[in-house]
Short mmCIF file of C-alpha atoms in Angstrom, two decimals:
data_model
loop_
_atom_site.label_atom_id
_atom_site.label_comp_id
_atom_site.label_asym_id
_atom_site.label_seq_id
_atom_site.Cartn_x
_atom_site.Cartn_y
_atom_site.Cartn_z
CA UNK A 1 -27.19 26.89 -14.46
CA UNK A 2 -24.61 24.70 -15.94
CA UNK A 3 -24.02 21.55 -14.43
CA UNK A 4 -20.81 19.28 -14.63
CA UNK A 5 -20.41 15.77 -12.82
CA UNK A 6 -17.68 14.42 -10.97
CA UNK A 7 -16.65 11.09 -12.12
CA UNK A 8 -14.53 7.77 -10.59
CA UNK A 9 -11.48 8.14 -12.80
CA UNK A 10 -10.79 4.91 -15.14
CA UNK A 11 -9.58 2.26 -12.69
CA UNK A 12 -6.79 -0.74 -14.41
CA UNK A 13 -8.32 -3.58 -15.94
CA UNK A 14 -7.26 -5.73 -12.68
CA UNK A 15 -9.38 -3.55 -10.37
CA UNK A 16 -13.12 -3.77 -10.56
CA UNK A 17 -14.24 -1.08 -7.84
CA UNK A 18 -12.97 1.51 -5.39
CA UNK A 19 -13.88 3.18 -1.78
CA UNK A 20 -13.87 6.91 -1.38
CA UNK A 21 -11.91 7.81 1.43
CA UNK A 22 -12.84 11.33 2.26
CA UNK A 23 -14.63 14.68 0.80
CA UNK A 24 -12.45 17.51 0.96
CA UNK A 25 -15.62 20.02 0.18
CA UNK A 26 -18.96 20.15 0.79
CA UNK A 27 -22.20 20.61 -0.47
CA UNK A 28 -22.37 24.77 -1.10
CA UNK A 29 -18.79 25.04 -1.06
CA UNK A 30 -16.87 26.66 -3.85
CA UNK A 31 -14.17 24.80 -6.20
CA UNK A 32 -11.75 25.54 -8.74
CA UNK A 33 -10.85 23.35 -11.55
CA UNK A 34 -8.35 20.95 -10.98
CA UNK A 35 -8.44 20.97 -6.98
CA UNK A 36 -8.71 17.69 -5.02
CA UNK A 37 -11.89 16.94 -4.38
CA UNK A 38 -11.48 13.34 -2.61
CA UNK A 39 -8.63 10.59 -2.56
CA UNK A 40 -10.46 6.86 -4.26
CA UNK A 41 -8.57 4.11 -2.78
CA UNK A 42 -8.24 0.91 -4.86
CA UNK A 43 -6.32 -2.08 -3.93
CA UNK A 44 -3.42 -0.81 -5.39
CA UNK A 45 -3.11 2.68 -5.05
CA UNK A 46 -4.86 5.78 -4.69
CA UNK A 47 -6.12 8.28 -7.00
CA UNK A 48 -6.88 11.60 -6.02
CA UNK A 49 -9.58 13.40 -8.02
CA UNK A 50 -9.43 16.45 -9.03
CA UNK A 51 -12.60 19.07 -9.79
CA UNK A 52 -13.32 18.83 -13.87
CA UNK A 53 -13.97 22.32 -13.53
CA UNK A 54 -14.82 25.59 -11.10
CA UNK A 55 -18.42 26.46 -9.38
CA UNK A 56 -20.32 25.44 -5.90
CA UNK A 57 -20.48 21.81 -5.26
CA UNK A 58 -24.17 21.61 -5.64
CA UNK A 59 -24.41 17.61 -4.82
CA UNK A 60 -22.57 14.77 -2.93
CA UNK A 61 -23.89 11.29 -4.31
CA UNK A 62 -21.74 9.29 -2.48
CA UNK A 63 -20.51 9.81 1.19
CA UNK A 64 -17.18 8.77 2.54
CA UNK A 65 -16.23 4.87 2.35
CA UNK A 66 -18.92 4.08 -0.09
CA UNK A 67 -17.52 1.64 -2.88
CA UNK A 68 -17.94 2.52 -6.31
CA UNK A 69 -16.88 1.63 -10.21
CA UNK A 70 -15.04 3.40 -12.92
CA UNK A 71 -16.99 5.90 -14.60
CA UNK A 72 -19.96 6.35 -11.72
CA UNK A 73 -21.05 10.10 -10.46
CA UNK A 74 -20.50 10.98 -7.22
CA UNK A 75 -20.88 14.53 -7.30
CA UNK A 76 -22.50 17.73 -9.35
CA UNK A 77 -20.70 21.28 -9.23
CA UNK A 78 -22.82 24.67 -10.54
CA UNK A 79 -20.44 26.21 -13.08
CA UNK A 80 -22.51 29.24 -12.72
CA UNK A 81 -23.07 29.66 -9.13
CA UNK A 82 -21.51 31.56 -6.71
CA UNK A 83 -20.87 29.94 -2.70
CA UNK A 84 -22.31 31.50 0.05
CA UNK A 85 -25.20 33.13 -2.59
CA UNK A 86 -28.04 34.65 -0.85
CA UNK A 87 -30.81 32.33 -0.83
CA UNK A 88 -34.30 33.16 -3.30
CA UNK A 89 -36.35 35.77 -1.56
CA UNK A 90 -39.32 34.39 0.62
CA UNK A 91 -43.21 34.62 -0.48
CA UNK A 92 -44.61 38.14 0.06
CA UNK A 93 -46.79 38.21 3.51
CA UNK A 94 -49.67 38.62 1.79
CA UNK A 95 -49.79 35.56 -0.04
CA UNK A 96 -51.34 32.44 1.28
CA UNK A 97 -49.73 30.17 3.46
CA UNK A 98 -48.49 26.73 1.94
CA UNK A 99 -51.37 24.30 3.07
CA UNK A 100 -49.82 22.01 5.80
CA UNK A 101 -49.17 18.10 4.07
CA UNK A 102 -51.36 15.89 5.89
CA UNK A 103 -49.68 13.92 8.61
CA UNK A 104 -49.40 10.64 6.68
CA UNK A 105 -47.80 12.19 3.81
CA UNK A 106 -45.41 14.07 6.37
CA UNK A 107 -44.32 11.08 7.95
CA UNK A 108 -43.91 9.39 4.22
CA UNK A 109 -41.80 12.32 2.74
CA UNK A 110 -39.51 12.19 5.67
CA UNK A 111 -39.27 8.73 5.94
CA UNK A 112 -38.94 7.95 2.49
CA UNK A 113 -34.63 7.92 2.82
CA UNK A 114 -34.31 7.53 6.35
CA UNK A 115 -32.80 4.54 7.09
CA UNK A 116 -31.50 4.39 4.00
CA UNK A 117 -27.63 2.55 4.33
CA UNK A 118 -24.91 3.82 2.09
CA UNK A 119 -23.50 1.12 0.18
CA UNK A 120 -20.39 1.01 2.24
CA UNK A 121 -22.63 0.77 5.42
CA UNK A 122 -24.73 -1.80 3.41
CA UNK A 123 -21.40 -4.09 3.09
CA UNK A 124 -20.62 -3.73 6.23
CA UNK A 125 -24.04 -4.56 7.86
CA UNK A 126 -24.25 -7.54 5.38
CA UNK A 127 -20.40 -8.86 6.43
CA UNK A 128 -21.46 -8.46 10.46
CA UNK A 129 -25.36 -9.99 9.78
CA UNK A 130 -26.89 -6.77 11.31
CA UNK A 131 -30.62 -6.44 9.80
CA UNK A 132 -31.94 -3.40 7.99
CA UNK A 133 -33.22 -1.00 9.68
CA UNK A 134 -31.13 -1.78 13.03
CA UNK A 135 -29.05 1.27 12.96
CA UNK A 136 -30.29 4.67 13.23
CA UNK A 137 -28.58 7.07 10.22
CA UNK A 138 -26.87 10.30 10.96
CA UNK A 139 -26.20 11.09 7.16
CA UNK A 140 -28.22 13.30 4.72
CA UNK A 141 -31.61 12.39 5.25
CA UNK A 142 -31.62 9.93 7.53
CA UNK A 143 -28.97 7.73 5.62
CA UNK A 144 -26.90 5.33 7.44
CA UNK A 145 -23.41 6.09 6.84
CA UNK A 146 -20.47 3.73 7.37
CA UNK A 147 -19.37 5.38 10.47
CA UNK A 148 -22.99 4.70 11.87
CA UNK A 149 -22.52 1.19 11.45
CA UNK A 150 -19.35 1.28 13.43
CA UNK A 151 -20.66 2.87 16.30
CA UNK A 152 -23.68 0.65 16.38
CA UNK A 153 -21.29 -2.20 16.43
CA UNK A 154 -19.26 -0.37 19.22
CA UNK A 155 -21.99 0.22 21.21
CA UNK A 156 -23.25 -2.01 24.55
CA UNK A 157 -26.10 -4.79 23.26
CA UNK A 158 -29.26 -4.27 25.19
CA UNK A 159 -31.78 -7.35 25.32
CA UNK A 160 -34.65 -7.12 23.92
CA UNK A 161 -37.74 -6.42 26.33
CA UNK A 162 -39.87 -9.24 26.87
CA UNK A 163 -43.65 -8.98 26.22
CA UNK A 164 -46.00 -9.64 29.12
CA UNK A 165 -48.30 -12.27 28.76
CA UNK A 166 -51.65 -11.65 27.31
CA UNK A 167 -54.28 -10.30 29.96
CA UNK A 168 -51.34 -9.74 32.63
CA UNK A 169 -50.98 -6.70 33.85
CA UNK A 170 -48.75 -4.12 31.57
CA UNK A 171 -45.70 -3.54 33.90
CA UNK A 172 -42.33 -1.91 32.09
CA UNK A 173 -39.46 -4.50 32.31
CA UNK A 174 -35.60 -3.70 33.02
CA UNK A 175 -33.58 -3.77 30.04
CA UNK A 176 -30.49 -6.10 30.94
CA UNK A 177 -27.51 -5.23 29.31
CA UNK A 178 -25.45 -8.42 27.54
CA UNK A 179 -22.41 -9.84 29.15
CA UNK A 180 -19.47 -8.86 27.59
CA UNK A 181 -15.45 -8.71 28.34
CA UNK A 182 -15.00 -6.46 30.71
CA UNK A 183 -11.98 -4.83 29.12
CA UNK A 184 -11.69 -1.96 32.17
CA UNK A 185 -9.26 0.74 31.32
CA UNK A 186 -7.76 -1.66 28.31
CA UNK A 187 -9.82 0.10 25.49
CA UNK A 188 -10.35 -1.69 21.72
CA UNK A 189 -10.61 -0.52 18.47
CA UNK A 190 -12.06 -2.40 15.36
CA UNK A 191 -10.90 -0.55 12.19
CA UNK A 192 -12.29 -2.53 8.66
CA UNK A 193 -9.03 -3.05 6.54
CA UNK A 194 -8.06 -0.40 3.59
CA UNK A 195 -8.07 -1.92 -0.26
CA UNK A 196 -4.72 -1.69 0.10
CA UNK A 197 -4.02 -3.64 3.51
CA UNK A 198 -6.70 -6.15 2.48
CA UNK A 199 -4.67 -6.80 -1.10
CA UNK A 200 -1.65 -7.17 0.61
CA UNK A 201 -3.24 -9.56 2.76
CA UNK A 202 -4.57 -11.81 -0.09
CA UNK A 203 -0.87 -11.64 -2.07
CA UNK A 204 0.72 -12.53 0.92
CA UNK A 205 -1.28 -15.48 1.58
CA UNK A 206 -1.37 -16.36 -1.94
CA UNK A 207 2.50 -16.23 -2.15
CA UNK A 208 2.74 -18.86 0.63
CA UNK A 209 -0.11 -20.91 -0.73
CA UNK A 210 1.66 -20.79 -3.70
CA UNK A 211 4.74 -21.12 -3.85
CA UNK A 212 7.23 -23.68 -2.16
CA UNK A 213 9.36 -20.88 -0.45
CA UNK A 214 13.19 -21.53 1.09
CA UNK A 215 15.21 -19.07 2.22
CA UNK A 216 18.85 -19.63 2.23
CA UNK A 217 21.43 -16.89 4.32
CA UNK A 218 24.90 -15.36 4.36
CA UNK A 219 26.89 -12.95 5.78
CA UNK A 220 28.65 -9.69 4.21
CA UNK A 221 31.46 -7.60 4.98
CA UNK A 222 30.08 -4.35 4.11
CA UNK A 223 33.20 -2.37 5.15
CA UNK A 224 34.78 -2.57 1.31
CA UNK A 225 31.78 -0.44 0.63
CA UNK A 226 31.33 1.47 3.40
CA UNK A 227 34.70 2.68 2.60
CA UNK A 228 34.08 3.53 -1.30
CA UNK A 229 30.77 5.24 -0.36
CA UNK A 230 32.73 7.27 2.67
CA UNK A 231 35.21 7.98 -0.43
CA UNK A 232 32.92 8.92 -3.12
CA UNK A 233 30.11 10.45 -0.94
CA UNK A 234 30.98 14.14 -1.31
CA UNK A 235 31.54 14.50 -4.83
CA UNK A 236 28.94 11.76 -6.24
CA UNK A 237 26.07 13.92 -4.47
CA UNK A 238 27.67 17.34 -5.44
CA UNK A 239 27.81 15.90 -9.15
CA UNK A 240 24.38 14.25 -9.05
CA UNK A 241 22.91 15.87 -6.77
CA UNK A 242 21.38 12.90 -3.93
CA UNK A 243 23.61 10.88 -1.45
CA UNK A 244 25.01 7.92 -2.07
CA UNK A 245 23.49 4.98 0.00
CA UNK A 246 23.41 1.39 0.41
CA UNK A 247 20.74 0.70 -1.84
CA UNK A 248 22.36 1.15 -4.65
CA UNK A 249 24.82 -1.07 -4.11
CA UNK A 250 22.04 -3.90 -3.55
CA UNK A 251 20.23 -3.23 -6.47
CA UNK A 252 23.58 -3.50 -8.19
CA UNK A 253 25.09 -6.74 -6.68
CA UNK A 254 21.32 -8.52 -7.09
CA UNK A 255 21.55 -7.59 -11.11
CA UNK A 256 24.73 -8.94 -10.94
CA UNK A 257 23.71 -12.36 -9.48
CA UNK A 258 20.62 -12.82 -11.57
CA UNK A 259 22.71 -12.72 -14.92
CA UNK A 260 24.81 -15.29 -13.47
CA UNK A 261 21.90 -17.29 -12.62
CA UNK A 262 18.90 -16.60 -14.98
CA UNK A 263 16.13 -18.58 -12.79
CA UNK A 264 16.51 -16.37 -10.17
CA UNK A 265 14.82 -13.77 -12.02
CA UNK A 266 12.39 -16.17 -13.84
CA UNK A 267 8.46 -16.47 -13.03
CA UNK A 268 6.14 -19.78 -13.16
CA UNK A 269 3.28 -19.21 -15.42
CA UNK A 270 1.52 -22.74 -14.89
CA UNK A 271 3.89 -25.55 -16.01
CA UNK A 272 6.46 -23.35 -17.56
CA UNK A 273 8.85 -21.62 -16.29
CA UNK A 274 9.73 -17.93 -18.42
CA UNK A 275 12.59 -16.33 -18.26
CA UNK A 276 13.01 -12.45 -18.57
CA UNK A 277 15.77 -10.67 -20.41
CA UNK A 278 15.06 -7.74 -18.42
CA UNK A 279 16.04 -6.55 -15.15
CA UNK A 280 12.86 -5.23 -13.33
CA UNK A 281 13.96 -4.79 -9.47
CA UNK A 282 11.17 -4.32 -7.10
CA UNK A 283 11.96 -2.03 -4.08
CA UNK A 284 9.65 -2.93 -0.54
CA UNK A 285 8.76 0.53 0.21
CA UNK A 286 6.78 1.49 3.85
CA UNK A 287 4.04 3.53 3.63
CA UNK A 288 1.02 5.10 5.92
CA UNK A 289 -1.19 2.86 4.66
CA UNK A 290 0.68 -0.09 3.70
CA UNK A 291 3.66 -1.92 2.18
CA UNK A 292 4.48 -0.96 -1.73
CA UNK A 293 6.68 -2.25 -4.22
CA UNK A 294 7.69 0.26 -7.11
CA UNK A 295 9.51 -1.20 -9.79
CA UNK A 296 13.04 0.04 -10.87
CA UNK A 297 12.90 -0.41 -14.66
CA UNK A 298 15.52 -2.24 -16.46
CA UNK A 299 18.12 -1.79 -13.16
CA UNK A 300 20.81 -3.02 -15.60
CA UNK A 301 20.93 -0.16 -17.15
CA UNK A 302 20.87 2.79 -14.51
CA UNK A 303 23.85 3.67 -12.86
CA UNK A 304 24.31 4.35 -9.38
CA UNK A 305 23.28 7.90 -9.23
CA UNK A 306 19.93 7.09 -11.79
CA UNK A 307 19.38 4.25 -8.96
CA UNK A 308 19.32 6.77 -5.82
CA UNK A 309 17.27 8.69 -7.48
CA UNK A 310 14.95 7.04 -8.59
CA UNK A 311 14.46 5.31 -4.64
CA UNK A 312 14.47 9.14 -3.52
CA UNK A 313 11.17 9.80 -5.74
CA UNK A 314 9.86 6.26 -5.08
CA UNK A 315 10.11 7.11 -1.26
CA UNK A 316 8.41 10.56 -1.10
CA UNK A 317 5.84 9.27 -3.31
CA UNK A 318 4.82 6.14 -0.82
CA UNK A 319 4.89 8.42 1.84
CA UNK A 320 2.47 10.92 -0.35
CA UNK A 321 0.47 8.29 -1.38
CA UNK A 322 0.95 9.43 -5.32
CA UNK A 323 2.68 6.29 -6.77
CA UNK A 324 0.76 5.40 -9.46
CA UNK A 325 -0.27 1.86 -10.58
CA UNK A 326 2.29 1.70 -13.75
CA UNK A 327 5.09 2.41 -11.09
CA UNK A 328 4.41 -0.63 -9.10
CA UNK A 329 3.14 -3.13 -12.27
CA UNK A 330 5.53 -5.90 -12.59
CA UNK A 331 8.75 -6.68 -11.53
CA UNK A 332 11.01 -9.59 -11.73
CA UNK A 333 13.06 -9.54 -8.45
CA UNK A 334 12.41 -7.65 -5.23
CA UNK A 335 14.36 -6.21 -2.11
CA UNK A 336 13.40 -5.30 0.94
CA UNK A 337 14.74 -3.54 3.38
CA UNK A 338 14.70 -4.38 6.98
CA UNK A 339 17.74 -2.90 8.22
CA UNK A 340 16.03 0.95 7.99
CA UNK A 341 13.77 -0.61 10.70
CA UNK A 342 17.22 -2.23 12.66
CA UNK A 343 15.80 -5.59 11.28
CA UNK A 344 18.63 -7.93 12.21
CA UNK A 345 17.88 -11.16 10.80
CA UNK A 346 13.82 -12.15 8.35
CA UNK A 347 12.65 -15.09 6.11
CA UNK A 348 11.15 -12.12 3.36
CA UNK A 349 7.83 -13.67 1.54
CA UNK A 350 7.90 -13.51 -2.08
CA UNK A 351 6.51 -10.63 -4.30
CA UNK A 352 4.21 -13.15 -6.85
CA UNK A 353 4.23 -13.51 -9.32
CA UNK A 354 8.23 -13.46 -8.65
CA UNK A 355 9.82 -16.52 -8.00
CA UNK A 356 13.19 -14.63 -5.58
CA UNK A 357 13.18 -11.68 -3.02
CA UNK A 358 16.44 -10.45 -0.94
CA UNK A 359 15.92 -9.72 2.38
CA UNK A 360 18.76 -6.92 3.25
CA UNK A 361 19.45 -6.16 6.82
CA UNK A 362 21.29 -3.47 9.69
CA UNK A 363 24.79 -3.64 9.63
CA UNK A 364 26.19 -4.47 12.57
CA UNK A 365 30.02 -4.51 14.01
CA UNK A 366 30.51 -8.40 14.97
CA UNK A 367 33.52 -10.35 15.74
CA UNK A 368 34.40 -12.13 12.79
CA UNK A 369 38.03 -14.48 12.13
CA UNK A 370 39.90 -13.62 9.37
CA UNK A 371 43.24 -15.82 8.64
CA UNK A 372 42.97 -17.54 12.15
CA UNK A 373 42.50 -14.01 13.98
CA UNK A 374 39.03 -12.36 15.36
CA UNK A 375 38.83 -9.12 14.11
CA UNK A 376 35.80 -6.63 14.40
CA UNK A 377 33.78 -6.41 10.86
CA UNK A 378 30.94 -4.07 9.96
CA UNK A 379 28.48 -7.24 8.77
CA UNK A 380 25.18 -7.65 6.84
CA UNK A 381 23.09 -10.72 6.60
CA UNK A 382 21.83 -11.34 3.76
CA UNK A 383 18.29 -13.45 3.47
CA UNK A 384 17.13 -14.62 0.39
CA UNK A 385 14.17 -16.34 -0.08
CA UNK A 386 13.20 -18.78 -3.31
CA UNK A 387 10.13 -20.67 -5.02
CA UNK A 388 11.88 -24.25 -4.97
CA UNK A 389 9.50 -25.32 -7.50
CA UNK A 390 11.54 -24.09 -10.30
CA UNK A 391 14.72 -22.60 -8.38
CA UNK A 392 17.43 -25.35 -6.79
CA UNK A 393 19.45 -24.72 -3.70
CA UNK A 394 22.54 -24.79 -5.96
CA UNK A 395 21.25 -21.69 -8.05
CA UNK A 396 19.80 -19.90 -4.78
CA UNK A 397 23.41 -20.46 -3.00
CA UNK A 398 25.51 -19.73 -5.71
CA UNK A 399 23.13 -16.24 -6.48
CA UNK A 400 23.58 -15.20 -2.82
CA UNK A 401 27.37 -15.99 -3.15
CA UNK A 402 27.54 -13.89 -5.99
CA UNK A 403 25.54 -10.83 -4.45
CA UNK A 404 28.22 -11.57 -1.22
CA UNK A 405 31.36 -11.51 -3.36
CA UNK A 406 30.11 -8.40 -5.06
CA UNK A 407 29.55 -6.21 -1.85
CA UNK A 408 32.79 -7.28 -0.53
CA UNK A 409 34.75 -6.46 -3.49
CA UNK A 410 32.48 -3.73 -5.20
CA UNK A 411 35.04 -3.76 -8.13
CA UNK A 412 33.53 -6.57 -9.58
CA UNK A 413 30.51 -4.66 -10.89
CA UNK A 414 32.39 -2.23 -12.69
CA UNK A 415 33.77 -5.34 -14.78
CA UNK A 416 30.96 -7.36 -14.34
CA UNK A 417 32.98 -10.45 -13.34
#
């Protein structure tokens, strides 16, 4: 028999545990090297954990939801056996029968883990003030799993019987069921936050907390580019190979603004204020369990078709739940995207530590006058949102203007002017 444990991969510095979302095998089942075993969810992304090498999974030491560290066993596999294996042959008839334990030690030996809670159902029980013991288990053993804590919590309270008094006659009380809401055919779920939901949570509220956020608006004329892309669109993607979008030409006219005015792309680190000479744009990506920000990597530098591409990967990644942590580290400016959604009009919150974030919206024909006439215009309006502490309304204005007056005349990026 050779043995081999599974192990939590090495987590970032900035993340001190993990939860296990779910098992893809089971105890007896066989695995090859390098499948998925189970997805570990950390609070920013999550890692998916492949088998170190082929056998039977002999041992699960930790069940769905439980948290754990960097570097902890959660499961054995059997390099040497083989699943579904016939099990050792039983005693010859002949030979004695196994004396029967005595009842005591019975009850001990199959007692001994019942009851037991997993350390996600521990949490849990601890965070709603439910006592040991309280919950019946359903895992291995008689464990309490997480999901038995749920349904526990679920389930109708029933009052405790009251004792008769001493002497009285022994007579079996009703059990009276609580009051509760009488939700009818309106039915309600409690699901605990994911790592990831409940980090987003705390950033968000620590952004506001934070920072002294104003968001200042204008309006764009996106028909200049709508009419380059409608140009263009054919050949770029037959010479790069992906369409050309909007995106691009957001990233673009942001970079733009932020060399005009440096502070936009500036951070507060306690009472200074430091100022990047690098273009890091952050891109506010939806995914199934959660909004992500990957980072586009010195933006200055990529052209149009490097920028599309690079959103392409970033998108089927969030939506396969593979973006890894480097991908989203950092960041000194960040978009976001409404208009997918048909957003019309947001105050975005900052990414922190970040000190700007551009809300983009859906484009939308509106009347518009132009040299004392109304005239229909494809328009975009623009939201961008700024930590006042270190970032005026001059600078914030004048940056918007700039992103604006690049959009409407998309020349200006090619000569950066």
């Amino acid at each position: 028999m050779a043995i081999v444990e599974v192990k939590v991969p090495q987590l970032s510095e900035s993340v001190a545990e993990a939860t296990l979302l779910q098992w893809k095998k089971k105890v007896g089942e066989a695995v090859s090297a390098d499948e998925i075993l189970i997805e570990i969810e950390t609070d920013k992304v999550v890692l998916e954990t492949p088998a170190p090498a082929g056998g039977v999974i002999t041992e699960i030491l930790q069940a769905d939801g439980a948290t754990v560290v960097a570097e902890q066993v959660i499961a054995r596999i059997d390099t040497a056996a083989v699943a579904g294996a016939a099990a050792p042959a039983a005693a010859p008839a002949a030979a004695a029968p196994t004396p029967a334990p005595a009842p005591a030690a019975a009850a001990a030996a199959s007692t001994s883990k019942a009851g037991v809670a997993m350390p996600a159902a521990a949490k849990l029980m601890a965070d709603n003030n439910l006592a040991s013991g309280s919950v019946a288990g359903t895992g291995k053993d008689g464990r309490v799993t997480k999901g038995d804590v749920l349904g526990a919590m679920a389930a109708p309270k029933v009052a405790a019987p009251v004792a008769a008094p001493t002497g009285a006659p022994t007579k079996a009380l009703p059990q009276v069921q609580v009051a509760g809401p009488n939700l009818g055919d309106r039915p309600e779920e409690r699901v605990p936050m994911t790592r990831l939901r409940a980090r987003i949570a705390e950033r968000l509220l620590q952004s506001q907390s934070t920072n002294a956020i104003l968001t200042t608006f204008n309006e764009v004329n996106m028909a200049p580019v709508m009419e380059m892309r409608k140009k263009f669109q054919e050949k770029f993607e037959k010479e790069h190979g992906v369409k050309l979008g909007f995106m691009s030409f957001f990233v673009k006219a942001a970079v733009h603004a932020l060399k005009k005015y440096p502070v936009l792309n500036a951070s507060v680190d306690g009472n200074d204020i430091v100022y990047h000479g690098y273009f890091d744009i952050g891109i506010a990506v939806g995914s199934p369990r959660g909004l992500v920000v990957p980072i586009l990597r010195n933006a200055d530098q990529m052209s149009f078709a490097d920028v599309e591409k690079k959103i392409a990967e970033y998108g089927q990644k969030a939506k396969d739940g593979k973006l890894g942590i480097e991908e989203m580290s950092g960041g000194t400016f960040s978009i976001s995207n409404g208009g997918v959604f048909g957003s019309m009009l947001s105050t975005p919150i900052i990414n922190p530590p970040q000190s700007a974030i551009l809300g983009v919206h859906a484009t939308k024909d509106r009347a518009v006058v132009e040299n004392g006439q109304i005239v229909i215009r494809p328009i975009n309006y623009l939201a961008m949102s700024y930590d006042h502490r270190i970032i005026d309304g001059r600078e914030a204005v004048l940056g918007l203007v700039a992103m604006k007056e690049a959009l409407e005349d998309p020349a200006r990026l090619l000569f950066d002017i």
